[in-house]
PDB file of C-alpha atoms and ligand atoms in Angstrom:
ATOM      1  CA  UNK A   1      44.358  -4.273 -10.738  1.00  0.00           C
ATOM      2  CA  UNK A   2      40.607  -3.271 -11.617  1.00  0.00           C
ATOM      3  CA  UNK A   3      37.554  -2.701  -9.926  1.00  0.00           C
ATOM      4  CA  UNK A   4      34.276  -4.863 -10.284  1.00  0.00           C
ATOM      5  CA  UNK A   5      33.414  -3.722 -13.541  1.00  0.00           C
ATOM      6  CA  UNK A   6      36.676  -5.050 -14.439  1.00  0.00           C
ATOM      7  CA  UNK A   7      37.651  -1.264 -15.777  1.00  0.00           C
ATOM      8  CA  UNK A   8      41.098   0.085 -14.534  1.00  0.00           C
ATOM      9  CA  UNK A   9      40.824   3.312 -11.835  1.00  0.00           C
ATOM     10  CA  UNK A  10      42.876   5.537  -9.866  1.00  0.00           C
ATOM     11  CA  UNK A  11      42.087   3.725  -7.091  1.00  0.00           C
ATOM     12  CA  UNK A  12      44.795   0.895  -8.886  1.00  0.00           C
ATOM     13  CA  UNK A  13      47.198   3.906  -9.190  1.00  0.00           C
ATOM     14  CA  UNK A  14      48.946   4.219  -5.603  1.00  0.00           C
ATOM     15  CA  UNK A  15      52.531   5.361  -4.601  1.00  0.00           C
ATOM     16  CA  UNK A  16      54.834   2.597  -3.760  1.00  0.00           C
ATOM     17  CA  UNK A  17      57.630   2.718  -0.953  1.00  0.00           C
ATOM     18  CA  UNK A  18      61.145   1.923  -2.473  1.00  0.00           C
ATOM     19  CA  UNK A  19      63.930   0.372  -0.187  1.00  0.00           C
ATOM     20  CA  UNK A  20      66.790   3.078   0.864  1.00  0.00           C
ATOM     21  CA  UNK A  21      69.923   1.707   1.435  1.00  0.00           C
ATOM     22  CA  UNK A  22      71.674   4.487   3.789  1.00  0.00           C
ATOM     23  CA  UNK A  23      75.245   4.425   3.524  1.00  0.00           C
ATOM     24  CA  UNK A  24      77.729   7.315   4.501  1.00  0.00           C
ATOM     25  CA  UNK A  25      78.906   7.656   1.045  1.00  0.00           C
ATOM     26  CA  UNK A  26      75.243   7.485  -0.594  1.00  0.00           C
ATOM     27  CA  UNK A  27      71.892   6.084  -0.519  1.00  0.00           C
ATOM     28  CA  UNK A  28      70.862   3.653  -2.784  1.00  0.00           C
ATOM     29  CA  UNK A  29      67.120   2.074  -3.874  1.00  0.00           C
ATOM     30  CA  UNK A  30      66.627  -0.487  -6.040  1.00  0.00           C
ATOM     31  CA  UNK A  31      63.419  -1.481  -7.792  1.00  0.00           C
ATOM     32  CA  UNK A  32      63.054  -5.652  -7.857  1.00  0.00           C
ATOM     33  CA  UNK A  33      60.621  -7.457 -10.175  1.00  0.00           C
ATOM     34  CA  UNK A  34      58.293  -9.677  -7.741  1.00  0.00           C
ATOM     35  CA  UNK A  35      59.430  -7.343  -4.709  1.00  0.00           C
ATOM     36  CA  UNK A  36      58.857  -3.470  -5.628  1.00  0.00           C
ATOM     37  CA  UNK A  37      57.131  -4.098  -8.862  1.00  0.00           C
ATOM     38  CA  UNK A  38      54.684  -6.877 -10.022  1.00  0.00           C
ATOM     39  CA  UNK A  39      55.243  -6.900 -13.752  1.00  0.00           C
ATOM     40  CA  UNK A  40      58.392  -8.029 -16.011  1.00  0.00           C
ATOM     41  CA  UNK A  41      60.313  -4.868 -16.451  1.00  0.00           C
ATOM     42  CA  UNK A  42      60.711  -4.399 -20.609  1.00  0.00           C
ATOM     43  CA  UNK A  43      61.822  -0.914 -20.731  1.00  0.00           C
ATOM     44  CA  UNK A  44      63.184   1.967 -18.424  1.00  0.00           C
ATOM     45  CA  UNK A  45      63.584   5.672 -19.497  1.00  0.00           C
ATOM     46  CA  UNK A  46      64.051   8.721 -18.231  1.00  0.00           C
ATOM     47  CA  UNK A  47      62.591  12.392 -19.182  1.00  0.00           C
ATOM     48  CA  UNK A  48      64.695  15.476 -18.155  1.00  0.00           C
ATOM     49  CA  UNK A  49      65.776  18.908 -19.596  1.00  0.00           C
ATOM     50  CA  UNK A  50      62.053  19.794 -18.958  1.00  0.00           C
ATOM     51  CA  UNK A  51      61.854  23.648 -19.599  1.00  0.00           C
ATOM     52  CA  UNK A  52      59.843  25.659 -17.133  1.00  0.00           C
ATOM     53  CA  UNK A  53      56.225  25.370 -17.218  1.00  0.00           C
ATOM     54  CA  UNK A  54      56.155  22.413 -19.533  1.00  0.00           C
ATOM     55  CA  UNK A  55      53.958  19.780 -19.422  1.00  0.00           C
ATOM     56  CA  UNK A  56      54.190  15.744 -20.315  1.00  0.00           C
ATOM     57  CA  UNK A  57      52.320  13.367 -21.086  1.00  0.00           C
ATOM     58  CA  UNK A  58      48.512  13.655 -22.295  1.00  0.00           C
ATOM     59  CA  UNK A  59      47.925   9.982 -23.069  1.00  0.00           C
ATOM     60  CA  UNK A  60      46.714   6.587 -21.719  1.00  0.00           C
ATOM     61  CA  UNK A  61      47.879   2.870 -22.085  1.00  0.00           C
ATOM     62  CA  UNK A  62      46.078  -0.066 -23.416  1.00  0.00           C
ATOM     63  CA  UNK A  63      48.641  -2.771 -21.827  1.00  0.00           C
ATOM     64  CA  UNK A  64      51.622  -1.070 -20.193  1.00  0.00           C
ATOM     65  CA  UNK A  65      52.252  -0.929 -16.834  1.00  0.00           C
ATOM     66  CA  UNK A  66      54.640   2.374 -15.486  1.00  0.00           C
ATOM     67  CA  UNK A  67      56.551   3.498 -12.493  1.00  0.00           C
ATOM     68  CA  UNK A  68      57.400   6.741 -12.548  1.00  0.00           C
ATOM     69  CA  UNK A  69      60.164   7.924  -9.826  1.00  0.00           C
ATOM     70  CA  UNK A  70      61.357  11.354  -9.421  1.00  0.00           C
ATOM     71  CA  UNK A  71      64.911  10.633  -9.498  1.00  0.00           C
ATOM     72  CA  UNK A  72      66.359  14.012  -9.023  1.00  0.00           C
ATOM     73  CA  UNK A  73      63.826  16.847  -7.949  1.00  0.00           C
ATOM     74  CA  UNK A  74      59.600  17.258  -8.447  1.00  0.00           C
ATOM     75  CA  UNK A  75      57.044  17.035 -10.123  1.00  0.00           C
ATOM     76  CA  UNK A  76      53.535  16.595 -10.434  1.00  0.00           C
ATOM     77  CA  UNK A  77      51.274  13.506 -11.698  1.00  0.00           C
ATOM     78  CA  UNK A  78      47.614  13.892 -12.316  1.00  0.00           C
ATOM     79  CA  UNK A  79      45.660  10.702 -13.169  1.00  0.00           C
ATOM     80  CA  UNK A  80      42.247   9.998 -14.835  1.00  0.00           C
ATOM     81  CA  UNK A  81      40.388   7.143 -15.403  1.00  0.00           C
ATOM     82  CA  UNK A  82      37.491   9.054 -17.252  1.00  0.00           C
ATOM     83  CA  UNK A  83      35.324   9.241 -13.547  1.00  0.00           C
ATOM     84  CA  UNK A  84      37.590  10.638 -11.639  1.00  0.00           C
ATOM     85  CA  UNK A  85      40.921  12.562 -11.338  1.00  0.00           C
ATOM     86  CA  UNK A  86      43.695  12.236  -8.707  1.00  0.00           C
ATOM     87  CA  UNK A  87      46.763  14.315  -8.007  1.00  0.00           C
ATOM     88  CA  UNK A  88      50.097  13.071  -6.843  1.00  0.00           C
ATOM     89  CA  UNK A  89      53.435  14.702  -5.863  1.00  0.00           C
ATOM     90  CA  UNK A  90      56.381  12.957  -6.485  1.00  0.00           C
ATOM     91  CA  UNK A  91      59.902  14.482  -4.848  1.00  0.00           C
ATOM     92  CA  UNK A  92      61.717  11.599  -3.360  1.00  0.00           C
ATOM     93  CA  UNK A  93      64.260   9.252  -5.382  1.00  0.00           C
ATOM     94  CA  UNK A  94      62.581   6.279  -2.865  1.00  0.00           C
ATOM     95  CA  UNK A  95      59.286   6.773  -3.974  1.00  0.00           C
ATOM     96  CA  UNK A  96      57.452   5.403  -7.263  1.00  0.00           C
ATOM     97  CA  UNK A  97      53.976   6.167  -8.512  1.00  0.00           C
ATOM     98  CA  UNK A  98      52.389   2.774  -9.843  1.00  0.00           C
ATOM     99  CA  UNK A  99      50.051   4.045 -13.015  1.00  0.00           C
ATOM    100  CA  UNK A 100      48.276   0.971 -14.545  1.00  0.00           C
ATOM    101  CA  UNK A 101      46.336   0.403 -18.158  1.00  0.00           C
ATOM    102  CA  UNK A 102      43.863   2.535 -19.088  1.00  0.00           C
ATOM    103  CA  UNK A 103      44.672   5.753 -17.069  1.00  0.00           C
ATOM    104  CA  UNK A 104      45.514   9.262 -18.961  1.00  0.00           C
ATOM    105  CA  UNK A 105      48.076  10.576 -17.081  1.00  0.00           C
ATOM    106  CA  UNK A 106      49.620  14.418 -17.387  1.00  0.00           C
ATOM    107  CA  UNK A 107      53.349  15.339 -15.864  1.00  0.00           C
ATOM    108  CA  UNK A 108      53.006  19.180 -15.028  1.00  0.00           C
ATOM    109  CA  UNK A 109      54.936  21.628 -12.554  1.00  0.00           C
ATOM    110  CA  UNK A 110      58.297  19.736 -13.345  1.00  0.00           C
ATOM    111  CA  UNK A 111      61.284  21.893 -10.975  1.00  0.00           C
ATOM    112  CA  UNK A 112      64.296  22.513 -12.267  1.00  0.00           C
ATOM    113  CA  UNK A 113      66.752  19.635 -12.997  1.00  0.00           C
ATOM    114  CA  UNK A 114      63.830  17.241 -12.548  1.00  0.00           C
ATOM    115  CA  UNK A 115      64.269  13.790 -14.072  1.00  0.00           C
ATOM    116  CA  UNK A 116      61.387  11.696 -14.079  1.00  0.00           C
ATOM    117  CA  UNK A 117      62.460   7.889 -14.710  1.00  0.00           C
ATOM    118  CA  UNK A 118      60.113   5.519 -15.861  1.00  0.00           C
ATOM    119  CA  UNK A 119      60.181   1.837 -15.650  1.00  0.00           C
ATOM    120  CA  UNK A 120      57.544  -0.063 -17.906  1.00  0.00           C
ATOM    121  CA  UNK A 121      55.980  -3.250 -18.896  1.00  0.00           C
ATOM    122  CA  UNK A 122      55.921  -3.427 -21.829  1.00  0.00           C
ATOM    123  CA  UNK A 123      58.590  -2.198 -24.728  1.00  0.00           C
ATOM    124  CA  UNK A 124      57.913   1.231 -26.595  1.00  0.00           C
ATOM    125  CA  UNK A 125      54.852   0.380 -29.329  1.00  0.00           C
ATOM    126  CA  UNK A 126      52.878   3.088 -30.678  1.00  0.00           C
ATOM    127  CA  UNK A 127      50.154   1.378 -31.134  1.00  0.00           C
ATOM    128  CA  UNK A 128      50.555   1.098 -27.234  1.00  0.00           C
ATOM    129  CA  UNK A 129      49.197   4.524 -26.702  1.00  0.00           C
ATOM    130  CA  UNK A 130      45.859   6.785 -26.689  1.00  0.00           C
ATOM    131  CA  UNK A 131      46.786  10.078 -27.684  1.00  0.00           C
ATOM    132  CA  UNK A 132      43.320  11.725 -27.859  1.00  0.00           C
ATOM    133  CA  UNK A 133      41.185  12.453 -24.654  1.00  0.00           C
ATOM    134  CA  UNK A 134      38.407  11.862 -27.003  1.00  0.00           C
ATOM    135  CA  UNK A 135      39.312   8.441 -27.948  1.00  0.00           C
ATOM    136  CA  UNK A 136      40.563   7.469 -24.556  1.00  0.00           C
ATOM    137  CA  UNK A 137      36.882   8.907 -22.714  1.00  0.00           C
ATOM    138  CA  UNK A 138      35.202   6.519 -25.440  1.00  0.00           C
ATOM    139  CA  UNK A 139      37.186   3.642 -25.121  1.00  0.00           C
ATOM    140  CA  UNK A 140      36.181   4.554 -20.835  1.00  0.00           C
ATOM    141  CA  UNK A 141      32.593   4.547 -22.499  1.00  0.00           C
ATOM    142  CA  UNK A 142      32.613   0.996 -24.105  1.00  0.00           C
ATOM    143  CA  UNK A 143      33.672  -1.012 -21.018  1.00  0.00           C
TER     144      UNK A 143
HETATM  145  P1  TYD B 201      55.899  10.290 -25.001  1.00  0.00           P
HETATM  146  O1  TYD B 201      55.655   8.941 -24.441  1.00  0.00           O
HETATM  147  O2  TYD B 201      54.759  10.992 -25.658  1.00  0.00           O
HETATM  148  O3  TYD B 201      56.502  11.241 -23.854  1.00  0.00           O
HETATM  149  P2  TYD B 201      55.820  11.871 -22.545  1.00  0.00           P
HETATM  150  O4  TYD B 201      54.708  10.979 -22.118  1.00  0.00           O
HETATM  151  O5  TYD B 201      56.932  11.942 -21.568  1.00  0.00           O
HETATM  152  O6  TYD B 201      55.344  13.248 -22.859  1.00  0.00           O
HETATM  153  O7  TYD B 201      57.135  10.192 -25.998  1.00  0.00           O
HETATM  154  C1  TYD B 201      57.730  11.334 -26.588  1.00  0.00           C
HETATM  155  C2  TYD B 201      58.366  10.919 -27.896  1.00  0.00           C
HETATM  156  O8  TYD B 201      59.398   9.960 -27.675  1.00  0.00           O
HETATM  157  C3  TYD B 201      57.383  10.283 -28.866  1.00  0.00           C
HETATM  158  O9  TYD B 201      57.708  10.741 -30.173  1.00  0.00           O
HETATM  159  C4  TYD B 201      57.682   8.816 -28.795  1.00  0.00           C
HETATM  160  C5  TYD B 201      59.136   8.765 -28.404  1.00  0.00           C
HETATM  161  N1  TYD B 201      59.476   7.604 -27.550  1.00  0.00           N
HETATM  162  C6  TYD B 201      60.250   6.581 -28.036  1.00  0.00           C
HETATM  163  O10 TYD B 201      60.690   6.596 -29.208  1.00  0.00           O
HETATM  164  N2  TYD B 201      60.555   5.524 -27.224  1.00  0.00           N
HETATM  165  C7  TYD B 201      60.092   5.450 -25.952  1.00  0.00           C
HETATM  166  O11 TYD B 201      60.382   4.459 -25.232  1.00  0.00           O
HETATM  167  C8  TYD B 201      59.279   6.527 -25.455  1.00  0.00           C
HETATM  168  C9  TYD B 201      58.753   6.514 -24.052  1.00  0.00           C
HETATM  169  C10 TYD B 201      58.999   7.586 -26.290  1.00  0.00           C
END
């Protein structure tokens, strides 16, 4: 999950191909622990009602893991790992963007109706989170 100087980058951040089960009454994707994801899934959640133009996110992680999924409709993920940036679409319910530790990540350009579901790591902690681009680009610094 890192790169030789053991630091996490976007390279570690990749989209990850869900299963679709086609039926004629409705598709269906599942996400597996040891099969679509690597970690123990603590925590899922989802973020919706986004109003137009709004933006999400604007922090890193020191430990959790995410997937973020657009469930219903689009949006737009931009990674960082202090070096380097990285932009991702995300627009399919069978799709999942794999963001690891130590990443600031934004949400921007959400459509309407979008829902954005997340499944984590670790459980919700606070003291989980960077908050400040400064703090996060000195913590980048230190390693
Ligand atoms: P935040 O993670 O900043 O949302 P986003 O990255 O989507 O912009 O969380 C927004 C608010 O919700 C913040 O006050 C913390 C709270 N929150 C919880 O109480 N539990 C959770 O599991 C999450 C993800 C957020």
């Amino acid at each position: 999950m890192s790169d030789l100087h053991g630091i996490s980058t976007i390279s570690d951040c990749m989209v990850v191909q869900l299963p679709k089960i086609h039926h004629a009454n409705g598709n269906l994707t599942v996400v597996q622990h040891h099969e679509q994801v690597q970690f123990d899934i603590a925590r899922v959640y989802y973020v919706y009602d986004v109003p137009a133009g709004a933006d999400r996110g604007g922090h890193s992680h020191k430990e959790c893991y995410e997937l973020l999924v657009a469930a219903t409709g689009s949006f737009e993920v931009v990674v960082d790992d202090g070096f380097n940036k990285r932009r991702f679409s995300l627009n399919r319910p069978d799709q999942a963007l794999l963001i690891v530790p130590g990443i600031w990540r934004t949400l921007h350009n959400f459509s309407s109706a979008a829902v954005c579901l997340v499944i984590d790591s670790h459980r919700y902690d606070e003291n989980d989170y960077v908050r400040e681009y400064e703090q996060f680009m000195s913590m980048v610094k230190q390693k």
